[in-house]
mmCIF file of C-alpha atoms in Angstrom:
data_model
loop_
_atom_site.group_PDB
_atom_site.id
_atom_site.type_symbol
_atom_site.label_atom_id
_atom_site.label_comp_id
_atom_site.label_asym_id
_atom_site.label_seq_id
_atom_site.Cartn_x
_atom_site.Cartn_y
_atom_site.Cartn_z
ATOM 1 C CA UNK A 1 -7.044 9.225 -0.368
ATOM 2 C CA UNK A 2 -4.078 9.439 -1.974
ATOM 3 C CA UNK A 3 -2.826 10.835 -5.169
ATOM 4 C CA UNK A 4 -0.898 9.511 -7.807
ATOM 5 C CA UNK A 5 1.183 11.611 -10.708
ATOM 6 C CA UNK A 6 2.862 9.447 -13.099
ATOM 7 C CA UNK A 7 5.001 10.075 -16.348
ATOM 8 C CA UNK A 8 3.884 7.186 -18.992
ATOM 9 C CA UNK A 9 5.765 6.214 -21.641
ATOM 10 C CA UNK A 10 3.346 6.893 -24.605
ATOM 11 C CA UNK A 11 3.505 2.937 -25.804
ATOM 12 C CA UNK A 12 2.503 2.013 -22.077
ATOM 13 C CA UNK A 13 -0.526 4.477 -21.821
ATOM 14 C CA UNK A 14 -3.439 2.966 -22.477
ATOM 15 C CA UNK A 15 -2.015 -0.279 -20.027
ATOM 16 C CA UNK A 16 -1.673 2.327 -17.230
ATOM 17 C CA UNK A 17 -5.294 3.903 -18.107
ATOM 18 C CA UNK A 18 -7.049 0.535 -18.153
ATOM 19 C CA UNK A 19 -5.014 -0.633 -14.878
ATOM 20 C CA UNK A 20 -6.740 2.562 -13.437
ATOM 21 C CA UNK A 21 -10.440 2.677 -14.566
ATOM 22 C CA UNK A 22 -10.682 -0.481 -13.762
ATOM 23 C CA UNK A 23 -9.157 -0.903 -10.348
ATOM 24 C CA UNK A 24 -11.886 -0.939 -7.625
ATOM 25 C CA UNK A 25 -10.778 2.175 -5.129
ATOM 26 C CA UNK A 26 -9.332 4.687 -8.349
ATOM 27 C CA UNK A 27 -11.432 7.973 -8.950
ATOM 28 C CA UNK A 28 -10.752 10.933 -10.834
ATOM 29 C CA UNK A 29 -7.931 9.443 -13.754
ATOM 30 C CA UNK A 30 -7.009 12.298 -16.074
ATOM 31 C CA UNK A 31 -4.128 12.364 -18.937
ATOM 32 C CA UNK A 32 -2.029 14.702 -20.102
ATOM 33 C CA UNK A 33 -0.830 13.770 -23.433
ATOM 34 C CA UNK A 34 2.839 14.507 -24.220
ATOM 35 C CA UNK A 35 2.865 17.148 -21.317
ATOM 36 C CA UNK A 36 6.291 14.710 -19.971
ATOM 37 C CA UNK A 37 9.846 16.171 -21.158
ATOM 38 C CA UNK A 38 12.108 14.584 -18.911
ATOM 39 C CA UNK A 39 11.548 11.523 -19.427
ATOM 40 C CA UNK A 40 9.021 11.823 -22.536
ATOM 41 C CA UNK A 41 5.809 10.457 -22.069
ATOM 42 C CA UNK A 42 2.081 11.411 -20.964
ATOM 43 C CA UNK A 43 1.721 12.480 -17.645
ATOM 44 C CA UNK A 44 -0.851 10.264 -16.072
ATOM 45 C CA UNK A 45 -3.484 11.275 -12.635
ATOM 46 C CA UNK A 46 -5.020 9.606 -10.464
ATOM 47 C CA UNK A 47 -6.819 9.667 -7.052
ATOM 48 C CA UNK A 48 -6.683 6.049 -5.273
ATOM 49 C CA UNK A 49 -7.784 4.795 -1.405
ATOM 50 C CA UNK A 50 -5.055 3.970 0.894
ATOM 51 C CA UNK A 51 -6.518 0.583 1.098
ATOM 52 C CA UNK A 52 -6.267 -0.334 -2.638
ATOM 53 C CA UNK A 53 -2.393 1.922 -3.651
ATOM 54 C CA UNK A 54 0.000 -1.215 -2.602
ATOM 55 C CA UNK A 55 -1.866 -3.850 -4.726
ATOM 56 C CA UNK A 56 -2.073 -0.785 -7.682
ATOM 57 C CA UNK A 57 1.676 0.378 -6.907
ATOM 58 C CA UNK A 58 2.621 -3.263 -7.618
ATOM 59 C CA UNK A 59 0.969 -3.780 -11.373
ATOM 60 C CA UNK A 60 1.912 -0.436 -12.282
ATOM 61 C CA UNK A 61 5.674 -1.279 -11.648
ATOM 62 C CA UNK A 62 4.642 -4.346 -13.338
ATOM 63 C CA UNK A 63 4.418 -1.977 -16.320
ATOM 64 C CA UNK A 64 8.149 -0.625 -15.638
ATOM 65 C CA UNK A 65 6.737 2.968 -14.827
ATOM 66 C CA UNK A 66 9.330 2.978 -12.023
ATOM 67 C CA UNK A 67 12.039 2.757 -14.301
ATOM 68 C CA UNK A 68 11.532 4.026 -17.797
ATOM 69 C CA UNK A 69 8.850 6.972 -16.407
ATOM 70 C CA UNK A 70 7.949 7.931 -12.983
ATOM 71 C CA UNK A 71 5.410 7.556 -9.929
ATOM 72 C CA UNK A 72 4.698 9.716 -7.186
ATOM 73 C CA UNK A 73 2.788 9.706 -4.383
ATOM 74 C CA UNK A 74 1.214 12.519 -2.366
ATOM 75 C CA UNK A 75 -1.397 12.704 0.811
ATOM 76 C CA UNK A 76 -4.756 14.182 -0.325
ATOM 77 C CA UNK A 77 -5.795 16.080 3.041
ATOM 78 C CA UNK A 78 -9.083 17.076 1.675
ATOM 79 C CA UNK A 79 -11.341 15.936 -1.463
ATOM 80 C CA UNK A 80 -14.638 17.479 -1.713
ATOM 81 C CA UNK A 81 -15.961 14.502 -4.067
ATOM 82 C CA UNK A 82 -18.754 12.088 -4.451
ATOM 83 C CA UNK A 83 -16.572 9.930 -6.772
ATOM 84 C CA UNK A 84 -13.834 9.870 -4.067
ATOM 85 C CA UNK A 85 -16.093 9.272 -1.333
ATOM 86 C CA UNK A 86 -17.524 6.098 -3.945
ATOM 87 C CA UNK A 87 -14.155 5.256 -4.326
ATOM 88 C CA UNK A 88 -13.206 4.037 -0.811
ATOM 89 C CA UNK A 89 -16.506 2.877 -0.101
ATOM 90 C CA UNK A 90 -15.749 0.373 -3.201
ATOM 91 C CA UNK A 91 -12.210 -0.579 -1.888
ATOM 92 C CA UNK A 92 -11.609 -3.776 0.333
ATOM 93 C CA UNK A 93 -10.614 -2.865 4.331
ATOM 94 C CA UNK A 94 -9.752 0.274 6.022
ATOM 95 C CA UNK A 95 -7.413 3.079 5.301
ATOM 96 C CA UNK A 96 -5.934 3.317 8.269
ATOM 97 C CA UNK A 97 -5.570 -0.420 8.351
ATOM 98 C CA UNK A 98 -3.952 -0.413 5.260
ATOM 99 C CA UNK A 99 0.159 -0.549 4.562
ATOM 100 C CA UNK A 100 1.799 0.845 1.903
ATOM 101 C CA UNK A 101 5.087 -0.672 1.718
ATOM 102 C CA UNK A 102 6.507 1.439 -0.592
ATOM 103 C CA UNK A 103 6.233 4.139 1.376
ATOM 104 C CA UNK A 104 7.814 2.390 4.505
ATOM 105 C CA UNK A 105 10.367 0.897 2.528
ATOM 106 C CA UNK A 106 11.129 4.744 1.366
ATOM 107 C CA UNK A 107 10.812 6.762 4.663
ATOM 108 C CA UNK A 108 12.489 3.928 6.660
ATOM 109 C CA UNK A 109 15.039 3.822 3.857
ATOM 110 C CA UNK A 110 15.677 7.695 4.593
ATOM 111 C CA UNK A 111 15.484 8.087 8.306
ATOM 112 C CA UNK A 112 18.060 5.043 9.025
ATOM 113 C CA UNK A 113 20.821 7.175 6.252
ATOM 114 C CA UNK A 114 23.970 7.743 8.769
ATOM 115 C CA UNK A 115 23.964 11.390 7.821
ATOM 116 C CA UNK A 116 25.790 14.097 9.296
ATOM 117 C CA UNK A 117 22.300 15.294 10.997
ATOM 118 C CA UNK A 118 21.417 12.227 11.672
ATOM 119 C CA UNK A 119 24.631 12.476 14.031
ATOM 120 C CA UNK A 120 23.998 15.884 14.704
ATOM 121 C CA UNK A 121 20.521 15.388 16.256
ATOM 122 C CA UNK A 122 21.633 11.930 18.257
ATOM 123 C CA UNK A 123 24.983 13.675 19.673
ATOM 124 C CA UNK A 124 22.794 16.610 21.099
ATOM 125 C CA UNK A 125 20.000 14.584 22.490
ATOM 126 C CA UNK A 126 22.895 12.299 23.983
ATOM 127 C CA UNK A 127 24.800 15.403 25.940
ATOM 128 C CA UNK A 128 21.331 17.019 26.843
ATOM 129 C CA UNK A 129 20.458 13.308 28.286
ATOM 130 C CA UNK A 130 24.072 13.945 30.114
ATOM 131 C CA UNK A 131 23.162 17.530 31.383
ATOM 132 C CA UNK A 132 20.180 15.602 32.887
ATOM 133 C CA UNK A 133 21.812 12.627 33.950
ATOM 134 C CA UNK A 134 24.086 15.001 36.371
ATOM 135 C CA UNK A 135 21.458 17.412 37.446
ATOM 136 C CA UNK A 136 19.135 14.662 38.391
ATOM 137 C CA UNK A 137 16.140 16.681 35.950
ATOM 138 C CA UNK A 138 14.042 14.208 34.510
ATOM 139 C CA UNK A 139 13.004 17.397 31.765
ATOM 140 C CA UNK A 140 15.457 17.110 30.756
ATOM 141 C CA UNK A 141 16.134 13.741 30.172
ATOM 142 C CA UNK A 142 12.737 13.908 28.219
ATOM 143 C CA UNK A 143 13.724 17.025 26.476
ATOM 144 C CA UNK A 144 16.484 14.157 25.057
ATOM 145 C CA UNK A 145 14.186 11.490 24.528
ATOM 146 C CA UNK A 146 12.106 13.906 22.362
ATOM 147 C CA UNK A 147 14.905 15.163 20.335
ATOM 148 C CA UNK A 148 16.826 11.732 19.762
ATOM 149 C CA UNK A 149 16.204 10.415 16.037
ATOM 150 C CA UNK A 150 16.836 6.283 16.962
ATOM 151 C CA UNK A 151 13.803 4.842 15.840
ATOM 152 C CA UNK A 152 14.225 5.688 12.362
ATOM 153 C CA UNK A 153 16.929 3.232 12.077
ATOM 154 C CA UNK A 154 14.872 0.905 14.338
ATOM 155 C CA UNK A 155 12.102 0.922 12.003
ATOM 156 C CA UNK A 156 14.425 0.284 9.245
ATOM 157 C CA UNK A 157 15.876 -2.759 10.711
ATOM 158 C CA UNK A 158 11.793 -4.080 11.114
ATOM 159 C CA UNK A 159 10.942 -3.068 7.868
ATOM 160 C CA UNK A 160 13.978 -4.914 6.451
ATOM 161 C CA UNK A 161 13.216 -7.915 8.375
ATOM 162 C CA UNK A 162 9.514 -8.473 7.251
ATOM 163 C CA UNK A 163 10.248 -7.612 3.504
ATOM 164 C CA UNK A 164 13.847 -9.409 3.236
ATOM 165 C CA UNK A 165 15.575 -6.607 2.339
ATOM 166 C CA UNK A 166 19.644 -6.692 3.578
ATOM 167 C CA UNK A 167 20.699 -3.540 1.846
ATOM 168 C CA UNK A 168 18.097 -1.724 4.426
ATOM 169 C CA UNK A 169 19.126 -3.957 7.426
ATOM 170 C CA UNK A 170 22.570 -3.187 6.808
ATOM 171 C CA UNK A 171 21.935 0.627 6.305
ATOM 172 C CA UNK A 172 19.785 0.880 9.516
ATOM 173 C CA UNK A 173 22.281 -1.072 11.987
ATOM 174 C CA UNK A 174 24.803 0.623 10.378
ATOM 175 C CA UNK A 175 23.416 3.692 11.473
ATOM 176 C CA UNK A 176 22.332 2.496 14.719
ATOM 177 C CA UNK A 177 25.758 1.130 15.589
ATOM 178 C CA UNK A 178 27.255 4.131 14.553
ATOM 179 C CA UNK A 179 25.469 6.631 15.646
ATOM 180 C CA UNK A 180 25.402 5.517 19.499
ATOM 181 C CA UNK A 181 28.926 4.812 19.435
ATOM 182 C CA UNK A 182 30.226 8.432 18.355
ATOM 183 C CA UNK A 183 27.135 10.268 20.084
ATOM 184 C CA UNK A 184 28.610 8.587 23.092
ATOM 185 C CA UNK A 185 32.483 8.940 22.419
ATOM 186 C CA UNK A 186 31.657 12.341 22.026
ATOM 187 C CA UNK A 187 29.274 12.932 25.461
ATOM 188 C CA UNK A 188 32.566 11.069 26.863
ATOM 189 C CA UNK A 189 34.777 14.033 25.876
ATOM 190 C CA UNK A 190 31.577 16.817 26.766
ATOM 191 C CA UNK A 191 31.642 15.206 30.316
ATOM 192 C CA UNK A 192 35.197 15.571 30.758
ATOM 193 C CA UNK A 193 34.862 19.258 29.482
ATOM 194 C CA UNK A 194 32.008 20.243 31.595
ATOM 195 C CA UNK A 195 33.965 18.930 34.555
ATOM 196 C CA UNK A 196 37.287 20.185 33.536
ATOM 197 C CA UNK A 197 34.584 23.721 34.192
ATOM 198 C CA UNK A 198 33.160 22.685 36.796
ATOM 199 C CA UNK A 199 29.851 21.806 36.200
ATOM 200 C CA UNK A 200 29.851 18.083 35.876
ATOM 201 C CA UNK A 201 31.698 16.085 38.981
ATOM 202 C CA UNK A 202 31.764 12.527 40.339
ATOM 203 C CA UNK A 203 29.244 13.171 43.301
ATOM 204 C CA UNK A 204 26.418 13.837 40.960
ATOM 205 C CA UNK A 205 26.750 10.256 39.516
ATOM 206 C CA UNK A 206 27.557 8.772 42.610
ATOM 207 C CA UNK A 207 23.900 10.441 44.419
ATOM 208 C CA UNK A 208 21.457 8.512 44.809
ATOM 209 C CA UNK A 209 19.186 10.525 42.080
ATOM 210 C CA UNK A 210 15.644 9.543 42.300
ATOM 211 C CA UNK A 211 14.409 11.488 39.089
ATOM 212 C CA UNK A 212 16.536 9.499 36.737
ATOM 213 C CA UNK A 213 18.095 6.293 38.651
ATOM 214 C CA UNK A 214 15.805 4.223 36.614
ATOM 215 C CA UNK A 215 18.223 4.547 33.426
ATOM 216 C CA UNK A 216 21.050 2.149 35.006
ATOM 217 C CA UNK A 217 18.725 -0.026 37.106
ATOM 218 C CA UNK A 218 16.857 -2.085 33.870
ATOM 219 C CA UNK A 219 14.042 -4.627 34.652
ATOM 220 C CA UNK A 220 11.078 -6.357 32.663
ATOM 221 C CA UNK A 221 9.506 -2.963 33.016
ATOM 222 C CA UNK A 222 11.975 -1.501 30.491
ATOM 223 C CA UNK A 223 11.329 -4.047 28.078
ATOM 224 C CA UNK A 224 7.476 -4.037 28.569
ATOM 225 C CA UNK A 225 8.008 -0.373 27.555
ATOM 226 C CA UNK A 226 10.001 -1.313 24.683
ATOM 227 C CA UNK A 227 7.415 -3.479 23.284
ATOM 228 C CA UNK A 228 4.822 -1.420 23.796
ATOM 229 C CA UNK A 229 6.653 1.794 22.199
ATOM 230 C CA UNK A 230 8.170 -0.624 19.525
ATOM 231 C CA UNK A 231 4.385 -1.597 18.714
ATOM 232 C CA UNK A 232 2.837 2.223 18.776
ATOM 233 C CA UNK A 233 5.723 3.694 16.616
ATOM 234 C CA UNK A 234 5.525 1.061 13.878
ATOM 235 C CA UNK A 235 1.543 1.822 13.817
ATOM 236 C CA UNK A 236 2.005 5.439 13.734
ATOM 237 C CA UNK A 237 4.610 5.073 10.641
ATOM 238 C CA UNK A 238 2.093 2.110 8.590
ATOM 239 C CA UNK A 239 -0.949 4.605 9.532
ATOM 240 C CA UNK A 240 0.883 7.908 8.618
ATOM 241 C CA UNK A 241 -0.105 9.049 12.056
ATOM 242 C CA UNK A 242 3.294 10.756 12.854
ATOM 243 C CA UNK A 243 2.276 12.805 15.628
ATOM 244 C CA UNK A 244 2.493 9.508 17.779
ATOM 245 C CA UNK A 245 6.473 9.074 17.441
ATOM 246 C CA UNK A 246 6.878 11.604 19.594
ATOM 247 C CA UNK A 247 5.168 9.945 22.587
ATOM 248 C CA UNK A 248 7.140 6.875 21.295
ATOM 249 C CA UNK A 249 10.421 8.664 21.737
ATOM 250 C CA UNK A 250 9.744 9.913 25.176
ATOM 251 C CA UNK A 251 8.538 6.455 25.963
ATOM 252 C CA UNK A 252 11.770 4.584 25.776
ATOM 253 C CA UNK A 253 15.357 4.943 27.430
ATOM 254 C CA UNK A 254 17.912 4.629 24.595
ATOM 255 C CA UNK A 255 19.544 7.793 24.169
ATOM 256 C CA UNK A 256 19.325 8.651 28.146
ATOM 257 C CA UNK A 257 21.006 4.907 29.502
ATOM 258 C CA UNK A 258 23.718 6.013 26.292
ATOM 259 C CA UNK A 259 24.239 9.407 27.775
ATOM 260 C CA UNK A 260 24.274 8.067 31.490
ATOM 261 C CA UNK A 261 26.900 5.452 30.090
ATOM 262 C CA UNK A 262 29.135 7.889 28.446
ATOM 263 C CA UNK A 263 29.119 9.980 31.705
ATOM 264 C CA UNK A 264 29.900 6.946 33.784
ATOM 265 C CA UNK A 265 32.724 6.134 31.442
ATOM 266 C CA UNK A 266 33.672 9.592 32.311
ATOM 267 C CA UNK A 267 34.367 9.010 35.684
ATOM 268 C CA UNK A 268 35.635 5.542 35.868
ATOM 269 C CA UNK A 269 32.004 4.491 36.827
ATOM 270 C CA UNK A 270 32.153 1.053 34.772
ATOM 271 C CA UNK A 271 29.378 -0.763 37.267
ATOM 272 C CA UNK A 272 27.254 1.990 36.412
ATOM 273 C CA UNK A 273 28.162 2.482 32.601
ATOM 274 C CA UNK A 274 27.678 -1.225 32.183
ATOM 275 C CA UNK A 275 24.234 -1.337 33.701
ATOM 276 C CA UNK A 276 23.409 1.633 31.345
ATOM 277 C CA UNK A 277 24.286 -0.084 28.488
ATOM 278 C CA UNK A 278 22.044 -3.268 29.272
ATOM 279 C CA UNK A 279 19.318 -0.717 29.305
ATOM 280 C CA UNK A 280 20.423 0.660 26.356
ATOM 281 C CA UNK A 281 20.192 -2.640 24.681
ATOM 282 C CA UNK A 282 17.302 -3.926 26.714
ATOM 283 C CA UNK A 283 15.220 -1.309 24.937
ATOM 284 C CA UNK A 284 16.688 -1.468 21.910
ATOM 285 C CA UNK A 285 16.062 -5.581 21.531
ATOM 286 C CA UNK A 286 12.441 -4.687 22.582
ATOM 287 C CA UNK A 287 11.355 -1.952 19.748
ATOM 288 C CA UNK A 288 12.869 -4.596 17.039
ATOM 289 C CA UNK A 289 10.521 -7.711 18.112
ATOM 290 C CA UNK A 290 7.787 -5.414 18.623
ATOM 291 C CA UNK A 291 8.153 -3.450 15.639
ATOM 292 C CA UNK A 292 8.810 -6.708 13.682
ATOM 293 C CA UNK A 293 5.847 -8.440 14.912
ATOM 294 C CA UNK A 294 3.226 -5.553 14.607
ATOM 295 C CA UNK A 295 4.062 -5.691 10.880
ATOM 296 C CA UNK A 296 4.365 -9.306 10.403
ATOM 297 C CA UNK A 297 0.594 -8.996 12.311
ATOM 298 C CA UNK A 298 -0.505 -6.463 9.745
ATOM 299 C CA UNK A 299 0.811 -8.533 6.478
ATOM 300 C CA UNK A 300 -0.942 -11.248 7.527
ATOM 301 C CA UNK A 301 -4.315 -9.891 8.350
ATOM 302 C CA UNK A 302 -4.290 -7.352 5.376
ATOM 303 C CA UNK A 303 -3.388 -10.652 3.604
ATOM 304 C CA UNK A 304 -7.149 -11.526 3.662
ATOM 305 C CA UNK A 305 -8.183 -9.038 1.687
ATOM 306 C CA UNK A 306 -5.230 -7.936 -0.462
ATOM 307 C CA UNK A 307 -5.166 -10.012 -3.721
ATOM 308 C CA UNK A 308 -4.063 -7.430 -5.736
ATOM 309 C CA UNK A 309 -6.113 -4.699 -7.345
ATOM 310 C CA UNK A 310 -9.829 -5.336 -6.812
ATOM 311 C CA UNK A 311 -11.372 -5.081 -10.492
ATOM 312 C CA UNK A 312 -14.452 -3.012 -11.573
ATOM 313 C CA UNK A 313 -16.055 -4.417 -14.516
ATOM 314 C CA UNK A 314 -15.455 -1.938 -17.568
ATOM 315 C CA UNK A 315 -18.651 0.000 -19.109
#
């Protein structure tokens, strides 16, 4: 379930209230009249299933709620209530089947912002995937994988894609271009650095290194990763199972074939740096289809069932 505070303007109300009693899924509406300062209004609640908030979402910014009031959306972890438990019985599909694009739109929207963090993170998890790439320590190159924050911007780019959005596409590669190419400008100059102390040198790179060799050697078997990854990271953000991006990140070799490039370019090691990079884009080409075409997938099959807000006959 999820739960819905809105601030109504006071000539919309009773639009918004009859949107919500009789929407098939909606339990638990309650109004606060003239409780709203900023913006002025009622302040309107509501408890909704997954499965029937995008078709709602959409009539009430019908309305304009979005822009003269407010709507906002929270997880309900627990609701100890017949009426709820009625509630998405009543509505069409499955929860966890269910999209709510809004909320992609929004977190994909966020996580592919070139931020100074966002460069933070993907700098660190490039030199870590460095330290790794010398020592031959596949931990490590994990440890990287793990702490690397790529597939926000990756999801963005998907997300963009399937709803035609090119202020999101841009943002997202944008941040994705970016990102990898001052993460690795600066694991370039960290390299240099940890040789200049020596604790990086040539031999390392040259070794054969059976731990990590895999990162400059790409085959189908990177991309078959890719897909897959691509496929179980867009679920995990359209099914608010987050947990699951972190086995996504440590599934792929982006920020460790960056790292292993950067170090290569290091050295003079442009065979190497080059393979490295085709990995680097290998996987990258394989999250976006996958990503694109596991959404496409679940548009079209939630299509079925999703023509708009299923009605309840008033009493």
């Amino acid at each position: 379930m999820l739960h819905l505070r809105m601030i109504v303007p006071t000539d919309r109300t009773d639009a918004a209230l009859e949107l919500l009693e009789t929407t098939v899924g909606t339990a638990h509406v309650a109004v606060l009249a003239g409780a709203a300062r900023d913006p002025r209004g009622d302040v309107v609640l509501c408890d909704v299933a997954r499965e029937a908030a995008d078709g709602l979402l959409a009539e009430l910014r019908a309305l304009g709620l979005h822009k003269d009031g407010s709507i906002a959306i929270e997880n309900i972890d627990l609701s100890l209530s017949v009426r709820a438990e009625r509630a998405e019985e009543e509505a069409p599909g499955e929860g966890a089947d269910a999209v709510l694009w809004e909320s992609l739109t929004d977190a994909t929207h966020e996580e592919s912002t070139l931020s100074a963090t966002y460069l933070a993170f993907l700098t660190v998890a490039t030199m870590i995937a460095a330290c790794g790439v010398v020592l031959d320590n596949a931990i490590l190159i994990v440890g990287a994988m793990a702490v690397g924050p790529e597939f926000g911007p990756l999801a963005g780019i998907c997300t963009a894609l399937v709803q035609r959005a090119p202020r999101l596409a841009w943002r997202s590669v944008t941040a994705l271009v970016v990102g990898f190419a001052a993460a690795m400008v600066l694991t370039v100059g960290f390299s240099l650095f940890m040789d200049a102390m020596g604790l990086f040198h040539a031999g390392a790179l040259a070794a054969e290194r059976p731990n990590t060799n895999f990162i400059y050697r790409p085959d189908w078997f990177s991309f078959v990763v890719a897909v897959l990854a691509g496929t179980a990271g867009v679920l995990s953000l359209t099914s608010a199972k987050s947990g699951a991006l972190v086995g996504v990140a440590i599934s792929v070799t982006t920020v460790p074939a960056a790292a292993n490039a950067a170090v290569a370019l290091a050295y003079g090691a442009y065979g190497q740096a080059w393979h490295s990079m085709e990995q680097l884009l290998l996987n990258l080409a394989g999250i976006i289809v996958a990503g694109t075409l596991t959404l496409v997938a679940q548009k079209l099959l939630w299509a079925r069932h999703d023509t708009g807000p299923a009605r309840r006959p008033r009493h």
